[in-house]
GROMACS .gro file of C-alpha atoms in nm:
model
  143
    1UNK     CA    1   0.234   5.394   0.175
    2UNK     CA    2   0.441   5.064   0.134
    3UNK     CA    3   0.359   4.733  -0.117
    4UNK     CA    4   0.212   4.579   0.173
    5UNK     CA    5  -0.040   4.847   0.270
    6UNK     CA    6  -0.129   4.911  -0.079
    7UNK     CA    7  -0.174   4.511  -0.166
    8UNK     CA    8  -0.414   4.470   0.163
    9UNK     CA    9  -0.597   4.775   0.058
   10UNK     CA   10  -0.657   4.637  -0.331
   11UNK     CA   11  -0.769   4.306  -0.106
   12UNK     CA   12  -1.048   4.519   0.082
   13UNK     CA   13  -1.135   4.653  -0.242
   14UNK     CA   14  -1.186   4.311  -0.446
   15UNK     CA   15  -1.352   4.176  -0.131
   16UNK     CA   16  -1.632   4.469  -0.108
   17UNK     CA   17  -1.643   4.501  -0.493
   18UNK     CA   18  -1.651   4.101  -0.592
   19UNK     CA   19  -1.400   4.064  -0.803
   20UNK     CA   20  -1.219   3.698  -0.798
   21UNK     CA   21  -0.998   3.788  -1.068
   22UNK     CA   22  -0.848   4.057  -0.896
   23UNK     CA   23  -0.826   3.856  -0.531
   24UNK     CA   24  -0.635   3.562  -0.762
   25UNK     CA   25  -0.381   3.827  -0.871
   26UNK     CA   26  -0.343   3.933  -0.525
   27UNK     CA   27  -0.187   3.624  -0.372
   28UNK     CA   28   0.104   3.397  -0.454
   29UNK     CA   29   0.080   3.085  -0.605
   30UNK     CA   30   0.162   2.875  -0.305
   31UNK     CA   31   0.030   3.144  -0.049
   32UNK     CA   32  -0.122   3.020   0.314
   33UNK     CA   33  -0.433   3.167   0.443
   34UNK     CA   34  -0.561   3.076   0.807
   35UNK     CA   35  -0.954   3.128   0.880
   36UNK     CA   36  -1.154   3.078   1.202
   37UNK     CA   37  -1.444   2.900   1.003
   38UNK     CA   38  -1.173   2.690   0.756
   39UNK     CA   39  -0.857   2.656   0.883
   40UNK     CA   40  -0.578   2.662   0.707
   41UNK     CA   41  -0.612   2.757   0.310
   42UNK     CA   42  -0.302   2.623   0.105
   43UNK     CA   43  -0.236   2.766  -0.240
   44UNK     CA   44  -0.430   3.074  -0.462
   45UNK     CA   45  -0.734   2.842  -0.565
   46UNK     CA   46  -0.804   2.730  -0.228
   47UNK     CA   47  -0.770   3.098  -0.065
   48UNK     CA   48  -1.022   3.199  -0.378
   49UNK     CA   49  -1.283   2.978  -0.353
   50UNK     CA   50  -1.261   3.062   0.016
   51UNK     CA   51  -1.328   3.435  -0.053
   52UNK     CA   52  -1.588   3.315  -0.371
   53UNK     CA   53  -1.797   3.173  -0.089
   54UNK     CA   54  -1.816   3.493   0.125
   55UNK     CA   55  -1.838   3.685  -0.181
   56UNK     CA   56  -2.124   3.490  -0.245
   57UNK     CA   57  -2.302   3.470   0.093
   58UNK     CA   58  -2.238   3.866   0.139
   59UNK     CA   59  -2.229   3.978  -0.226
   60UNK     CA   60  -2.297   4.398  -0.135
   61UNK     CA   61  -2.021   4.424   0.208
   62UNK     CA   62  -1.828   4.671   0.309
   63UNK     CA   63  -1.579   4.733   0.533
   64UNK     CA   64  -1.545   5.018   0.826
   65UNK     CA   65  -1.177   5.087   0.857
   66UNK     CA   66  -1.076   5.112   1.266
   67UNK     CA   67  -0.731   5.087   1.253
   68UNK     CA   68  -0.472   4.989   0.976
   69UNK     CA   69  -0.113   4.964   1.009
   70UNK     CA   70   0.202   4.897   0.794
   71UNK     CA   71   0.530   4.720   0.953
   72UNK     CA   72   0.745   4.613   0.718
   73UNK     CA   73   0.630   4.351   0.447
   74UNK     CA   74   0.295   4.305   0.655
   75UNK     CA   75  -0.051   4.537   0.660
   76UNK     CA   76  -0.273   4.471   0.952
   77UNK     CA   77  -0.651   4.604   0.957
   78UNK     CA   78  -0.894   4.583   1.209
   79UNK     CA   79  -1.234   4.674   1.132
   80UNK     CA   80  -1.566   4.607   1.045
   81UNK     CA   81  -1.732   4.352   0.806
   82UNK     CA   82  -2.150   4.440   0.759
   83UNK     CA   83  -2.348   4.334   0.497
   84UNK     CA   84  -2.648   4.121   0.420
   85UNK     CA   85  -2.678   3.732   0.371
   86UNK     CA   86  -2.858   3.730   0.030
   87UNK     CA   87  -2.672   3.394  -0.093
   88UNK     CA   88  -2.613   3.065  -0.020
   89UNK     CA   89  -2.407   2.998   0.296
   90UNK     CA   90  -2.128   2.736   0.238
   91UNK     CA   91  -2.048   2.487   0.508
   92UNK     CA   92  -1.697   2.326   0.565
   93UNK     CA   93  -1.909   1.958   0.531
   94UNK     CA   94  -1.982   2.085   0.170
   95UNK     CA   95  -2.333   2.118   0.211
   96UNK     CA   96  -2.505   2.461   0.162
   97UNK     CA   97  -2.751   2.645   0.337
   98UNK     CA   98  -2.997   2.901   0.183
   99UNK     CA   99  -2.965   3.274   0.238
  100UNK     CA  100  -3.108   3.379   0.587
  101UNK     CA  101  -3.148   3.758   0.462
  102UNK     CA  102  -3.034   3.906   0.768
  103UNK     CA  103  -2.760   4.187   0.836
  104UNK     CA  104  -2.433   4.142   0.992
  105UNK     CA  105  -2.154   4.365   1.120
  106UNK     CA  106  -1.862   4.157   1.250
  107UNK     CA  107  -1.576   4.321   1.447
  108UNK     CA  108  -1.273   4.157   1.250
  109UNK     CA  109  -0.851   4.166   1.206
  110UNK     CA  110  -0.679   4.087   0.866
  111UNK     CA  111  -0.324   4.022   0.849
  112UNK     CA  112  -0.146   3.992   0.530
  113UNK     CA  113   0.230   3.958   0.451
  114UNK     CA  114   0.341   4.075   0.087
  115UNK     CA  115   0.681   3.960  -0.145
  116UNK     CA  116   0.716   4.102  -0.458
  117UNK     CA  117   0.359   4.270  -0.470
  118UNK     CA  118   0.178   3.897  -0.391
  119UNK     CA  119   0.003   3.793  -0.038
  120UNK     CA  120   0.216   3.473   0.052
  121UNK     CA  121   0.044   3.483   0.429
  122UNK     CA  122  -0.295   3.579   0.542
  123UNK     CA  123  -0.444   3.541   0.890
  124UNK     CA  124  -0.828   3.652   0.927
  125UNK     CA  125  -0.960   3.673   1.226
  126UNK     CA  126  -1.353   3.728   1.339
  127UNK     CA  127  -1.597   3.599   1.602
  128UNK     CA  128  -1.732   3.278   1.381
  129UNK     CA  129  -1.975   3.213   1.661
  130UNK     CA  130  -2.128   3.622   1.660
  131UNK     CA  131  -2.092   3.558   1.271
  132UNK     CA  132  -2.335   3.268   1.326
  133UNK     CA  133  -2.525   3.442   1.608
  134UNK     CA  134  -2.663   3.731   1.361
  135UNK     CA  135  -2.739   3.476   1.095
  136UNK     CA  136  -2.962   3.291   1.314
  137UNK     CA  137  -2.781   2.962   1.284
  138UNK     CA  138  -2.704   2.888   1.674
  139UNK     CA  139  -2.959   2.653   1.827
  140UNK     CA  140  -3.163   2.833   2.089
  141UNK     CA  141  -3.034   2.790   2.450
  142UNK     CA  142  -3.364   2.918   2.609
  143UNK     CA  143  -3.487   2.610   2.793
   0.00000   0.00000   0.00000
């Protein structure tokens, strides 16, 4: 197993496990993170308080290894994200919405590229509108 495999696996672990200290240490200083519900993340403290907030929403997840690879400097996992919405849900206007208690299980690919034992790119991608979907937070389209 190479620094990049290893790094992306202590990620999955800090993610499932809450542990913001230990997601911090993971990525550079001046890393980039890109997100289907925020965008682009510059910089550790924005990339934390990204994963604070899912830690947050989702505080007891885990995640169902389907594949994981190693090429290089960059681990790639696809897999899948379930848990339960038992806190607040933060929105990209700032505003919050309150738990909806209801399960999820999101099909999802991470993508992070490691220098000198530090993520200094992440890409995470999931269906934001299925994420949405099994919260309940889609208006209803029956007419």
């Amino acid at each position: 197993m190479g620094e990049a495999r290893e790094v992306m696996d202590r990620l999955t672990e800090a993610v499932t496990h809450p542990d913001l200290k230990a997601i911090a240490e993971l990525y550079a200083e001046d890393a980039v993170a890109f997100t289907p519900d925020e965008g682009e993340l510059r910089g550790r403290e924005s990339i934390v308080e990204y994963w604070r907030q899912m830690t947050e929403a989702v505080p007891e997840a885990t995640f169902e290894t389907l594949h994981a690879y190693e090429t290089g400097d960059t681990a790639i996992d696809e897999g899948i994200f379930s848990g339960r919405n038992t806190g607040p849900i933060q929105l990209p206007t700032g505003e919050s919405l309150p738990a909806t208690q209801k399960d999820v299980r999101i099909r999802g690919v991470d993508i992070a590229t490691v220098r000198d034992g530090r993520i200094v790119d992440y890409r995470l991608y999931f269906d934001e509108m299925e994420f949405l979907g099994q919260l309940g937070l889609l208006p209803d389209e029956t007419p």
